[in-house]
Amino acid sequence: MSFVAAFTTPGLHGYSVRFSPFLGARLAVVSCQQYGISGTGNVLIFDNTSSGLVLRQSFVWGESLFDLSWSESNANIVVTAGGDGCLHLWDVDRTPEAGPVNVLKGHSREVYGVDWCLARYSANLVLSASWDKTVKLWNIGDGRCLNTFTGHEHIVYSAVWSPLVPKCFASVSGDRTIRIWDIRKSYMAGITLQGHEAEILSCDWSKYDQNVVASAATDGSIRVWDLRNPRQFLKQLSDHQYAVRRVKFSPFDGNVLLSCSYDFTVKTWNIGAQSTAIEVIEHHTEFVYGIDFNLHIPGQIADCSWDETVKVYSPVSLQPALR
Amino acid sequence: MPTSFRMESLLQEIQDIEQMYSTPLGDVPLERGHGSVNDQWVQEYREFTEGEEKQSEWIDEYLDLAPQSKTGELLPASSLWAKEFLDFSVEEAVKDASDSTDQTAPLDEVIATVDELLRTVDSSDPKFKNSKFIQFLHGLRDGSIKLAEKPVNESDLVADKWISEFTEQQSSGIRVDDEDAWVHEYVKTNFSDSEDWSWEEWSREMHAENDLSEQWAEDFKTNQEIDFWENLQRQWEDLAKLDNPAQDWLSQYDNFDTSSRYKNYVFEETNPLLDHPDAFKEGLDRLSKGEISNAVLLFEAAVRKQPDHEEAWQYLGTTQAANEQDLSAISALLKCLELNAGNLTALMALAVSYTNESLQQNACNTLKDWIKANPKYSHLLSADSADPLLSGETFPKISSFVNTSDYLWQVRDIYLKAVQSSPQQVDPDVQIGLGILLNLSTDYDKAIDCFRAALQLKPEDAMVWNKLGATMSNGGRSEEAVEAFRHALSIVPGYVRTLHNLGLACMNLGADRESMEHFLAALNLQKSSSVSKGTSVAMSDNIWASVRTVLLKLGRSDLFPVCESKNLEMLNKEFSINV
């Protein structure tokens, strides 16, 4: 593997990392004191420069922060999900003392996942997934909750917009299901998949096939689904030894997946080729909690871990294929 | 599969405990049980968790049953059990005790939870021996580490503070502009429904009433969404009708027909070589000199004059591939195959282009067709007529990949049989086909062996040198790849594709500046094929995308607009390229 740009954040344990959709050299991380069990949550903005990762800005919040998402309409804005049950909006250009631009209350429990809608309507739409068993849809502009999606029977760990089907999202929960929703129907999911035999922590949509979804569970399994046959998974990837914290489809190749796990590793997969991992990256000494693809530099990814580090690198198996 | 610790559960429990102590007493549902039977209940419950499969109803009432493992045991660190227990005992403790600020009780509960968790950790796993997190948990348990103290309702206070500030500022008009700037940015949507569908109306409705009437919701559906949900509905209905849904459902639909997409070859708008008297011959001549881009224009001229010229279409296809234009290559090769389905050269080249475009299924089908059309090996297919694959039927074109890797292996096995069928004599084309398949299955080292074997017999085949280099690079052997690419370029100096690949290999090696030079060289070659200046020449989008990536890596995102406008002259100047 080529060069790894790393940054150490002493005392702060990374929960989620995302590249900016606007700037290929910018990424944001949410990171917590005391492993997110107690203490503060921190938003860290990095620029990946020729001399490595540089911390451009940071904000502190009194509660743990579990996830973040960049705005799709403004390069400076980040939304975070917190243990206080709120969403917080941050402006990278503001001083840390100024605090967040806005705080959205609504959930009655911790918010564990947040996702900003890719489609740009006149309103900026954001989804939040909470331990209160619901997913909420927000209009960021006026801070109002537009809809609350009920149905999950356990905490909801993640909610992710479909990149290809408008007004549609997927959510996963401790109730072991994956649910696909139409945002206008709040009382019931359009599809419920009995996903795994364990709690499901993460899911992601294929960027190339609107019917394909991947999910990852606490028993270490990753499953790929075609919604046209919700009863049976297409593929199972079982290499991870412990719970898989996050799974993501590549924006560059419809067959490629990336996952990170409690087994301290990051793995790449090619489901068109085989069901075992193509590459295993083991450069962390604690749980790896966050991964993301860089949309601007094909093959470059970032990860963050409870070992107090953030790393940006280009795994061999993700490099664009030569023709 | 070892039980992993339920990290989220732990966090949940601990946060619950903390919140309990920072919030005032809530109403306790007295139905939960009476203080006096607390211990007894717990005792009885503990017995149940030792593997007892049946659960009495009354236990169900007290618990939201946590998801059970397959054997019916409750999983050890069952969060809800712990949560309910803690809820219950905490409320009891507070009710009984006069001093409601006793801080030692909750800590005990945290410790108990942590203890439970640590017991589920596989301590023999060396990972966890050295884990600072596990040490942190140990610290919590033995009291040497304290959780950060939270003042009562701090987070609520903080949240309220910002909210009140925000609303203050909003009403005073200070921040309205800031907010407007980014909120009201009206960026064009990816979906065409922005005009039809009014967000403001809908969100107003949302707040007026909680329940959406279905009819009203229907009105807002766009075609794309109707297709998605209704299509799904139809699929599920079809699925329900099948006898053997698990097996058969995939072959039921064929919605990924690529041939329609590539039906029409798109010609270069202005072709200065259009009226050449003997375009095909001239094309072959230019090709032999390594002038890829000019050869393309000449072959285009040839097929425009004579649309049934099979060989011209074939050469157009292979040359466009060399010109880093796979989509055009596919169109041209399909046209060639329409005229002669057994054209082996066209079939192999088509398989390569399909692979490049990640059309794995199509690539496999085409490679199978190559075997079928090849008199030396077609017998391998008709061997087992029961197997639809071997009997030569085309595998249904589906967009899912459930069977793709299986299919891939099956086609690969046919090629292996082909190799074995003439052990004395290496057939370079079979080796090439096998090499492509091994590339698809990411067996790069084996693929390299195949291309090397082919090169033994076709040492001057630049296409194979290029493929060898590409495979090496994909397999992480970028330095060797560079060697192979240089070899290809020594045979065909104008090999645009190879120059692009060389640039990509350099990027992998961190030689960003050099990679830019190769990309620009490739683009200049493509552009130079216009005999008279001012004609629009199709430069490859792939190469421009690579230019953009390397600009970012070089820290020259200031040149993005130059890239967007495909201003090659400007880039040549910036990077001192002499054309």
mmCIF file of N, CA and C in Angstrom, chain A residues 15 34-38 61 63 73-74 98 101 105 109-110 112 119-122 125 131 140-141 145-146 157 164 167 176 184 199 209 218-219 226-230 232 235 242 255 262-263 271-274 286-287 289 296-297 321-323, chain B residues 1 4-8 11-12 15-16 18 67 125 127-128 131-133 146 148 155 160 162 166 175 179 182 185 187 189 191 193 197 199-200 203 206-207 212 220 224-225 236 239 249 255 326 356-357 360 399-401 405 466 474 501:
data_model
loop_
_atom_site.group_PDB
_atom_site.id
_atom_site.type_symbol
_atom_site.label_atom_id
_atom_site.label_comp_id
_atom_site.label_asym_id
_atom_site.label_seq_id
_atom_site.Cartn_x
_atom_site.Cartn_y
_atom_site.Cartn_z
ATOM 1 N N TYR A 15 -15.431 8.211 15.817
ATOM 2 C CA TYR A 15 -16.680 7.493 15.611
ATOM 3 C C TYR A 15 -17.106 7.469 14.151
ATOM 4 N N GLN A 34 -13.340 9.378 26.202
ATOM 5 C CA GLN A 34 -13.775 8.196 26.944
ATOM 6 C C GLN A 34 -14.594 7.239 26.087
ATOM 7 N N TYR A 35 -14.151 7.077 24.849
ATOM 8 C CA TYR A 35 -14.767 6.104 23.944
ATOM 9 C C TYR A 35 -16.243 6.370 23.705
ATOM 10 N N GLY A 36 -16.689 7.580 23.929
ATOM 11 C CA GLY A 36 -18.080 7.908 23.665
ATOM 12 C C GLY A 36 -19.018 7.523 24.791
ATOM 13 N N ILE A 37 -18.463 6.967 25.840
ATOM 14 C CA ILE A 37 -19.293 6.543 26.967
ATOM 15 C C ILE A 37 -19.659 7.765 27.801
ATOM 16 N N SER A 38 -18.712 8.673 27.888
ATOM 17 C CA SER A 38 -18.959 9.886 28.655
ATOM 18 C C SER A 38 -18.030 10.960 28.112
ATOM 19 N N TRP A 61 -18.309 19.739 21.817
ATOM 20 C CA TRP A 61 -19.706 19.702 22.284
ATOM 21 C C TRP A 61 -19.753 18.946 23.599
ATOM 22 N N GLU A 63 -21.609 16.764 24.732
ATOM 23 C CA GLU A 63 -22.101 15.385 24.680
ATOM 24 C C GLU A 63 -21.360 14.620 23.603
ATOM 25 N N SER A 73 -25.157 21.129 -0.172
ATOM 26 C CA SER A 73 -25.390 22.399 -0.871
ATOM 27 C C SER A 73 -24.448 23.502 -0.419
ATOM 28 N N ASN A 74 -23.706 23.247 0.635
ATOM 29 C CA ASN A 74 -22.813 24.296 1.139
ATOM 30 C C ASN A 74 -21.541 23.640 1.656
ATOM 31 N N ALA A 98 -17.946 30.210 18.882
ATOM 32 C CA ALA A 98 -19.287 30.561 18.413
ATOM 33 C C ALA A 98 -20.247 29.376 18.491
ATOM 34 N N VAL A 101 -24.247 26.349 14.500
ATOM 35 C CA VAL A 101 -25.168 27.264 13.838
ATOM 36 C C VAL A 101 -26.587 27.026 14.330
ATOM 37 N N LYS A 105 -33.640 19.627 18.133
ATOM 38 C CA LYS A 105 -34.101 18.659 19.125
ATOM 39 C C LYS A 105 -35.310 17.924 18.577
ATOM 40 N N ARG A 109 -33.970 9.890 22.416
ATOM 41 C CA ARG A 109 -32.778 9.145 22.797
ATOM 42 C C ARG A 109 -31.629 9.592 21.902
ATOM 43 N N GLU A 110 -30.476 8.956 22.131
ATOM 44 C CA GLU A 110 -29.287 9.288 21.355
ATOM 45 C C GLU A 110 -29.538 9.145 19.852
ATOM 46 N N TYR A 112 -27.786 8.133 16.522
ATOM 47 C CA TYR A 112 -26.587 7.369 16.198
ATOM 48 C C TYR A 112 -26.149 7.511 14.745
ATOM 49 N N ALA A 119 -29.850 14.435 -3.196
ATOM 50 C CA ALA A 119 -30.676 15.172 -4.139
ATOM 51 C C ALA A 119 -30.893 16.567 -3.605
ATOM 52 N N ARG A 120 -30.781 17.538 -4.472
ATOM 53 C CA ARG A 120 -30.915 18.913 -3.991
ATOM 54 C C ARG A 120 -32.276 19.457 -4.352
ATOM 55 N N TYR A 121 -33.145 19.366 -3.406
ATOM 56 C CA TYR A 121 -34.442 20.017 -3.571
ATOM 57 C C TYR A 121 -34.326 21.437 -3.068
ATOM 58 N N SER A 122 -35.411 22.151 -3.047
ATOM 59 C CA SER A 122 -35.342 23.518 -2.530
ATOM 60 C C SER A 122 -35.122 23.482 -1.023
ATOM 61 N N LEU A 125 -32.653 18.238 3.018
ATOM 62 C CA LEU A 125 -33.250 17.171 3.811
ATOM 63 C C LEU A 125 -32.189 16.325 4.484
ATOM 64 N N TRP A 131 -31.709 5.874 18.890
ATOM 65 C CA TRP A 131 -31.965 4.786 19.820
ATOM 66 C C TRP A 131 -33.420 4.800 20.282
ATOM 67 N N ILE A 140 -33.520 21.062 7.088
ATOM 68 C CA ILE A 140 -32.454 21.756 7.808
ATOM 69 C C ILE A 140 -32.657 23.269 7.797
ATOM 70 N N GLY A 141 -33.220 23.766 6.750
ATOM 71 C CA GLY A 141 -33.391 25.207 6.609
ATOM 72 C C GLY A 141 -34.156 25.834 7.765
ATOM 73 N N CYS A 145 -38.795 19.100 12.011
ATOM 74 C CA CYS A 145 -38.900 17.682 11.728
ATOM 75 C C CYS A 145 -40.123 17.483 10.834
ATOM 76 N N LEU A 146 -39.911 16.949 9.653
ATOM 77 C CA LEU A 146 -40.999 16.794 8.699
ATOM 78 C C LEU A 146 -41.761 15.497 8.885
ATOM 79 N N TYR A 157 -29.775 2.061 14.132
ATOM 80 C CA TYR A 157 -28.362 2.430 14.119
ATOM 81 C C TYR A 157 -28.000 3.338 12.953
ATOM 82 N N LEU A 164 -30.106 6.648 -5.880
ATOM 83 C CA LEU A 164 -30.694 6.515 -7.214
ATOM 84 C C LEU A 164 -32.214 6.645 -7.230
ATOM 85 N N LYS A 167 -36.488 10.158 -2.800
ATOM 86 C CA LYS A 167 -37.358 10.107 -1.627
ATOM 87 C C LYS A 167 -37.441 8.719 -1.012
ATOM 88 N N ARG A 176 -32.801 -6.432 13.970
ATOM 89 C CA ARG A 176 -32.290 -7.344 12.950
ATOM 90 C C ARG A 176 -32.932 -7.188 11.590
ATOM 91 N N ARG A 184 -42.743 9.640 2.298
ATOM 92 C CA ARG A 184 -44.089 10.158 2.540
ATOM 93 C C ARG A 184 -44.923 9.221 3.406
ATOM 94 N N GLU A 199 -27.875 -8.102 15.511
ATOM 95 C CA GLU A 199 -28.207 -6.693 15.308
ATOM 96 C C GLU A 199 -27.454 -6.141 14.109
ATOM 97 N N ASP A 209 -26.758 0.105 -9.002
ATOM 98 C CA ASP A 209 -27.983 -0.664 -9.190
ATOM 99 C C ASP A 209 -28.960 -0.269 -8.097
ATOM 100 N N THR A 218 -23.661 -7.480 13.870
ATOM 101 C CA THR A 218 -22.761 -7.675 15.007
ATOM 102 C C THR A 218 -22.156 -9.080 15.047
ATOM 103 N N ASP A 219 -22.659 -9.979 14.208
ATOM 104 C CA ASP A 219 -22.045 -11.311 14.185
ATOM 105 C C ASP A 219 -20.927 -11.382 13.138
ATOM 106 N N ASP A 226 -30.810 -7.978 -3.121
ATOM 107 C CA ASP A 226 -31.507 -7.371 -4.243
ATOM 108 C C ASP A 226 -32.953 -7.225 -3.788
ATOM 109 N N LEU A 227 -33.451 -6.007 -3.754
ATOM 110 C CA LEU A 227 -34.775 -5.763 -3.202
ATOM 111 C C LEU A 227 -35.887 -6.446 -3.975
ATOM 112 N N ARG A 228 -35.571 -6.913 -5.180
ATOM 113 C CA ARG A 228 -36.597 -7.613 -5.946
ATOM 114 C C ARG A 228 -36.864 -8.990 -5.362
ATOM 115 N N ASN A 229 -35.927 -9.482 -4.575
ATOM 116 C CA ASN A 229 -36.193 -10.724 -3.860
ATOM 117 C C ASN A 229 -35.764 -10.550 -2.415
ATOM 118 N N PRO A 230 -36.613 -9.933 -1.620
ATOM 119 C CA PRO A 230 -36.185 -9.553 -0.272
ATOM 120 C C PRO A 230 -35.991 -10.728 0.679
ATOM 121 N N GLN A 232 -34.159 -13.401 0.350
ATOM 122 C CA GLN A 232 -32.928 -14.185 0.287
ATOM 123 C C GLN A 232 -31.770 -13.301 -0.093
ATOM 124 N N LYS A 235 -25.479 -12.426 -1.503
ATOM 125 C CA LYS A 235 -24.127 -12.836 -1.133
ATOM 126 C C LYS A 235 -23.926 -12.630 0.353
ATOM 127 N N TYR A 242 -15.290 -10.134 14.234
ATOM 128 C CA TYR A 242 -16.213 -9.536 15.188
ATOM 129 C C TYR A 242 -17.161 -8.614 14.436
ATOM 130 N N ASN A 255 -19.156 -3.419 -8.025
ATOM 131 C CA ASN A 255 -18.895 -4.690 -7.361
ATOM 132 C C ASN A 255 -18.072 -4.544 -6.088
ATOM 133 N N TYR A 262 -14.982 -4.296 14.457
ATOM 134 C CA TYR A 262 -14.476 -4.406 15.814
ATOM 135 C C TYR A 262 -13.262 -5.334 15.878
ATOM 136 N N ASP A 263 -12.955 -5.984 14.774
ATOM 137 C CA ASP A 263 -11.763 -6.839 14.760
ATOM 138 C C ASP A 263 -10.519 -6.047 14.367
ATOM 139 N N ILE A 271 -17.560 -8.314 -5.024
ATOM 140 C CA ILE A 271 -18.548 -9.383 -5.021
ATOM 141 C C ILE A 271 -18.758 -10.012 -6.392
ATOM 142 N N GLY A 272 -18.212 -9.386 -7.422
ATOM 143 C CA GLY A 272 -18.283 -10.029 -8.735
ATOM 144 C C GLY A 272 -17.220 -11.111 -8.870
ATOM 145 N N ALA A 273 -16.209 -11.039 -8.004
ATOM 146 C CA ALA A 273 -15.085 -11.959 -8.131
ATOM 147 C C ALA A 273 -15.128 -13.093 -7.103
ATOM 148 N N GLN A 274 -15.382 -12.756 -5.839
ATOM 149 C CA GLN A 274 -15.290 -13.790 -4.805
ATOM 150 C C GLN A 274 -15.941 -13.308 -3.515
ATOM 151 N N GLU A 286 -7.340 -0.561 17.813
ATOM 152 C CA GLU A 286 -8.650 -0.626 18.484
ATOM 153 C C GLU A 286 -9.718 -0.742 17.400
ATOM 154 N N PHE A 287 -10.977 -0.738 17.831
ATOM 155 C CA PHE A 287 -12.084 -0.851 16.868
ATOM 156 C C PHE A 287 -11.972 0.221 15.793
ATOM 157 N N TYR A 289 -14.120 2.433 13.514
ATOM 158 C CA TYR A 289 -15.526 2.822 13.577
ATOM 159 C C TYR A 289 -16.016 3.566 12.347
ATOM 160 N N HIS A 296 -13.409 12.387 -5.009
ATOM 161 C CA HIS A 296 -12.577 13.139 -5.942
ATOM 162 C C HIS A 296 -11.297 12.435 -6.321
ATOM 163 N N ILE A 297 -10.863 11.511 -5.495
ATOM 164 C CA ILE A 297 -9.643 10.779 -5.799
ATOM 165 C C ILE A 297 -9.981 9.287 -5.770
ATOM 166 N N ALA A 321 -8.968 0.416 -12.110
ATOM 167 C CA ALA A 321 -8.397 -0.633 -12.937
ATOM 168 C C ALA A 321 -7.855 -0.052 -14.229
ATOM 169 N N LEU A 322 -6.695 -0.496 -14.609
ATOM 170 C CA LEU A 322 -6.143 -0.085 -15.889
ATOM 171 C C LEU A 322 -6.782 -0.932 -16.980
ATOM 172 N N ARG A 323 -6.827 -0.375 -18.183
ATOM 173 C CA ARG A 323 -7.544 -1.077 -19.261
ATOM 174 C C ARG A 323 -6.570 -1.736 -20.223
ATOM 175 N N MET B 1 -19.342 -18.691 14.997
ATOM 176 C CA MET B 1 -19.041 -17.258 15.010
ATOM 177 C C MET B 1 -19.041 -16.795 16.459
ATOM 178 N N SER B 4 -19.730 -11.314 19.616
ATOM 179 C CA SER B 4 -18.958 -10.097 19.815
ATOM 180 C C SER B 4 -19.587 -9.329 20.956
ATOM 181 N N PHE B 5 -18.791 -8.488 21.574
ATOM 182 C CA PHE B 5 -19.450 -7.762 22.638
ATOM 183 C C PHE B 5 -20.373 -6.717 22.058
ATOM 184 N N ARG B 6 -21.395 -6.468 22.761
ATOM 185 C CA ARG B 6 -22.439 -5.625 22.243
ATOM 186 C C ARG B 6 -22.122 -4.193 22.658
ATOM 187 N N MET B 7 -21.205 -3.604 21.884
ATOM 188 C CA MET B 7 -20.705 -2.294 22.245
ATOM 189 C C MET B 7 -21.805 -1.273 22.363
ATOM 190 N N GLU B 8 -22.666 -1.269 21.355
ATOM 191 C CA GLU B 8 -23.743 -0.290 21.377
ATOM 192 C C GLU B 8 -24.599 -0.493 22.608
ATOM 193 N N LEU B 11 -22.868 1.057 25.640
ATOM 194 C CA LEU B 11 -22.997 2.505 25.627
ATOM 195 C C LEU B 11 -24.384 2.909 26.072
ATOM 196 N N GLN B 12 -25.344 2.185 25.539
ATOM 197 C CA GLN B 12 -26.729 2.483 25.856
ATOM 198 C C GLN B 12 -26.971 2.358 27.348
ATOM 199 N N GLN B 15 -25.155 5.070 29.376
ATOM 200 C CA GLN B 15 -25.787 6.370 29.190
ATOM 201 C C GLN B 15 -27.125 6.428 29.909
ATOM 202 N N ASP B 16 -27.841 5.310 29.865
ATOM 203 C CA ASP B 16 -29.108 5.239 30.591
ATOM 204 C C ASP B 16 -28.886 5.525 32.065
ATOM 205 N N GLU B 18 -26.464 7.041 33.536
ATOM 206 C CA GLU B 18 -26.096 8.418 33.824
ATOM 207 C C GLU B 18 -27.277 9.350 33.737
ATOM 208 N N PRO B 67 -33.389 -10.025 21.653
ATOM 209 C CA PRO B 67 -33.327 -11.053 20.604
ATOM 210 C C PRO B 67 -32.538 -12.255 21.091
ATOM 211 N N ASP B 125 -7.766 -13.741 22.835
ATOM 212 C CA ASP B 125 -7.432 -13.047 21.598
ATOM 213 C C ASP B 125 -6.412 -11.957 21.894
ATOM 214 N N LYS B 127 -5.439 -9.493 20.400
ATOM 215 C CA LYS B 127 -5.882 -8.122 20.101
ATOM 216 C C LYS B 127 -6.328 -7.423 21.378
ATOM 217 N N PHE B 128 -7.157 -8.135 22.142
ATOM 218 C CA PHE B 128 -7.809 -7.468 23.257
ATOM 219 C C PHE B 128 -6.905 -7.368 24.467
ATOM 220 N N SER B 131 -5.473 -4.051 24.133
ATOM 221 C CA SER B 131 -6.409 -2.990 23.791
ATOM 222 C C SER B 131 -6.562 -1.992 24.928
ATOM 223 N N LYS B 132 -6.364 -0.731 24.595
ATOM 224 C CA LYS B 132 -6.504 0.306 25.622
ATOM 225 C C LYS B 132 -7.949 0.437 26.060
ATOM 226 N N PHE B 133 -8.855 0.120 25.128
ATOM 227 C CA PHE B 133 -10.260 0.211 25.491
ATOM 228 C C PHE B 133 -10.595 -0.816 26.569
ATOM 229 N N LYS B 146 -12.541 7.175 36.412
ATOM 230 C CA LYS B 146 -13.880 7.698 36.663
ATOM 231 C C LYS B 146 -14.451 8.257 35.366
ATOM 232 N N ALA B 148 -16.392 10.886 33.157
ATOM 233 C CA ALA B 148 -16.462 12.344 33.259
ATOM 234 C C ALA B 148 -17.768 12.715 33.921
ATOM 235 N N SER B 155 -26.382 18.880 29.147
ATOM 236 C CA SER B 155 -26.552 18.864 27.690
ATOM 237 C C SER B 155 -27.836 19.577 27.309
ATOM 238 N N ASP B 160 -30.291 24.142 24.871
ATOM 239 C CA ASP B 160 -31.245 25.246 24.987
ATOM 240 C C ASP B 160 -30.575 26.575 24.719
ATOM 241 N N TRP B 162 -28.035 27.359 22.818
ATOM 242 C CA TRP B 162 -27.815 27.651 21.395
ATOM 243 C C TRP B 162 -29.130 27.921 20.693
ATOM 244 N N PHE B 166 -30.003 31.264 18.826
ATOM 245 C CA PHE B 166 -30.328 31.215 17.402
ATOM 246 C C PHE B 166 -31.633 31.924 17.131
ATOM 247 N N ARG B 175 -28.840 37.075 11.687
ATOM 248 C CA ARG B 175 -28.289 35.940 10.959
ATOM 249 C C ARG B 175 -29.121 35.530 9.760
ATOM 250 N N GLU B 179 -28.224 32.551 6.817
ATOM 251 C CA GLU B 179 -29.054 31.371 6.653
ATOM 252 C C GLU B 179 -29.591 31.312 5.237
ATOM 253 N N TRP B 182 -27.192 29.928 2.266
ATOM 254 C CA TRP B 182 -27.013 28.532 1.896
ATOM 255 C C TRP B 182 -28.316 27.758 1.881
ATOM 256 N N GLU B 185 -30.185 28.393 -1.510
ATOM 257 C CA GLU B 185 -29.450 28.108 -2.750
ATOM 258 C C GLU B 185 -30.277 27.117 -3.518
ATOM 259 N N VAL B 187 -30.151 24.750 -6.030
ATOM 260 C CA VAL B 187 -29.301 24.006 -6.951
ATOM 261 C C VAL B 187 -30.171 23.045 -7.740
ATOM 262 N N THR B 189 -31.715 19.945 -9.223
ATOM 263 C CA THR B 189 -31.734 18.607 -8.651
ATOM 264 C C THR B 189 -31.310 17.565 -9.679
ATOM 265 N N PHE B 191 -32.945 14.887 -9.952
ATOM 266 C CA PHE B 191 -34.193 14.276 -10.389
ATOM 267 C C PHE B 191 -35.052 15.344 -11.030
ATOM 268 N N ASP B 193 -37.985 16.135 -10.911
ATOM 269 C CA ASP B 193 -39.300 16.470 -10.365
ATOM 270 C C ASP B 193 -39.340 17.779 -9.588
ATOM 271 N N TRP B 197 -42.951 19.167 -8.104
ATOM 272 C CA TRP B 197 -43.214 18.807 -6.729
ATOM 273 C C TRP B 197 -42.793 19.908 -5.810
ATOM 274 N N TRP B 199 -41.846 21.349 -2.460
ATOM 275 C CA TRP B 199 -41.436 21.013 -1.104
ATOM 276 C C TRP B 199 -42.154 21.850 -0.068
ATOM 277 N N GLU B 200 -42.259 23.112 -0.344
ATOM 278 C CA GLU B 200 -42.876 24.012 0.635
ATOM 279 C C GLU B 200 -44.302 23.577 0.936
ATOM 280 N N SER B 203 -44.224 20.317 2.955
ATOM 281 C CA SER B 203 -43.800 20.409 4.355
ATOM 282 C C SER B 203 -44.821 21.189 5.165
ATOM 283 N N MET B 206 -47.319 18.684 6.045
ATOM 284 C CA MET B 206 -46.794 17.799 7.074
ATOM 285 C C MET B 206 -47.032 18.360 8.447
ATOM 286 N N HIS B 207 -46.921 19.663 8.563
ATOM 287 C CA HIS B 207 -47.062 20.235 9.888
ATOM 288 C C HIS B 207 -48.503 20.521 10.244
ATOM 289 N N LEU B 212 -50.987 11.439 6.559
ATOM 290 C CA LEU B 212 -51.078 11.697 5.129
ATOM 291 C C LEU B 212 -52.147 10.815 4.543
ATOM 292 N N PHE B 220 -48.104 13.198 -5.491
ATOM 293 C CA PHE B 220 -46.753 13.712 -5.554
ATOM 294 C C PHE B 220 -45.736 12.724 -6.109
ATOM 295 N N GLN B 224 -40.295 8.285 -11.860
ATOM 296 C CA GLN B 224 -39.166 7.453 -11.441
ATOM 297 C C GLN B 224 -39.487 6.650 -10.208
ATOM 298 N N GLU B 225 -40.173 7.310 -9.269
ATOM 299 C CA GLU B 225 -40.496 6.605 -8.032
ATOM 300 C C GLU B 225 -41.559 5.570 -8.269
ATOM 301 N N TRP B 236 -42.216 -8.959 -6.964
ATOM 302 C CA TRP B 236 -42.594 -9.836 -5.862
ATOM 303 C C TRP B 236 -43.755 -10.737 -6.243
ATOM 304 N N LEU B 239 -42.450 -13.425 -8.403
ATOM 305 C CA LEU B 239 -41.666 -14.312 -7.553
ATOM 306 C C LEU B 239 -42.568 -15.307 -6.843
ATOM 307 N N TRP B 249 -35.681 -17.346 -9.749
ATOM 308 C CA TRP B 249 -36.145 -15.979 -9.933
ATOM 309 C C TRP B 249 -35.238 -15.137 -10.812
ATOM 310 N N ASN B 255 -33.587 -7.480 -17.778
ATOM 311 C CA ASN B 255 -33.753 -6.027 -17.909
ATOM 312 C C ASN B 255 -32.431 -5.308 -18.074
ATOM 313 N N ASP B 326 -13.636 2.812 -25.211
ATOM 314 C CA ASP B 326 -14.266 1.484 -25.169
ATOM 315 C C ASP B 326 -15.709 1.472 -25.656
ATOM 316 N N ASN B 356 -13.458 -3.849 -19.430
ATOM 317 C CA ASN B 356 -13.064 -2.479 -19.074
ATOM 318 C C ASN B 356 -14.239 -1.656 -18.591
ATOM 319 N N GLU B 357 -15.406 -1.938 -19.153
ATOM 320 C CA GLU B 357 -16.604 -1.192 -18.768
ATOM 321 C C GLU B 357 -17.343 -1.855 -17.608
ATOM 322 N N GLN B 360 -19.240 -7.381 -16.561
ATOM 323 C CA GLN B 360 -18.641 -8.695 -16.353
ATOM 324 C C GLN B 360 -19.430 -9.818 -17.003
ATOM 325 N N SER B 399 -28.905 -8.025 -14.051
ATOM 326 C CA SER B 399 -28.068 -6.983 -13.478
ATOM 327 C C SER B 399 -27.572 -7.344 -12.090
ATOM 328 N N SER B 400 -28.068 -8.396 -11.521
ATOM 329 C CA SER B 400 -27.552 -8.785 -10.216
ATOM 330 C C SER B 400 -26.331 -9.671 -10.390
ATOM 331 N N PHE B 401 -25.550 -9.764 -9.380
ATOM 332 C CA PHE B 401 -24.316 -10.503 -9.526
ATOM 333 C C PHE B 401 -24.301 -11.773 -8.711
ATOM 334 N N SER B 405 -19.943 -14.660 -9.997
ATOM 335 C CA SER B 405 -18.655 -15.282 -9.719
ATOM 336 C C SER B 405 -18.699 -16.766 -10.047
ATOM 337 N N ASN B 466 0.230 -4.374 -23.537
ATOM 338 C CA ASN B 466 -0.581 -3.435 -22.773
ATOM 339 C C ASN B 466 -1.392 -4.160 -21.707
ATOM 340 N N ASN B 474 -2.871 -3.568 -11.872
ATOM 341 C CA ASN B 474 -4.047 -3.907 -11.071
ATOM 342 C C ASN B 474 -3.676 -4.822 -9.916
ATOM 343 N N ASN B 501 -2.492 4.389 -19.402
ATOM 344 C CA ASN B 501 -2.151 3.398 -18.389
ATOM 345 C C ASN B 501 -0.820 3.720 -17.713
#
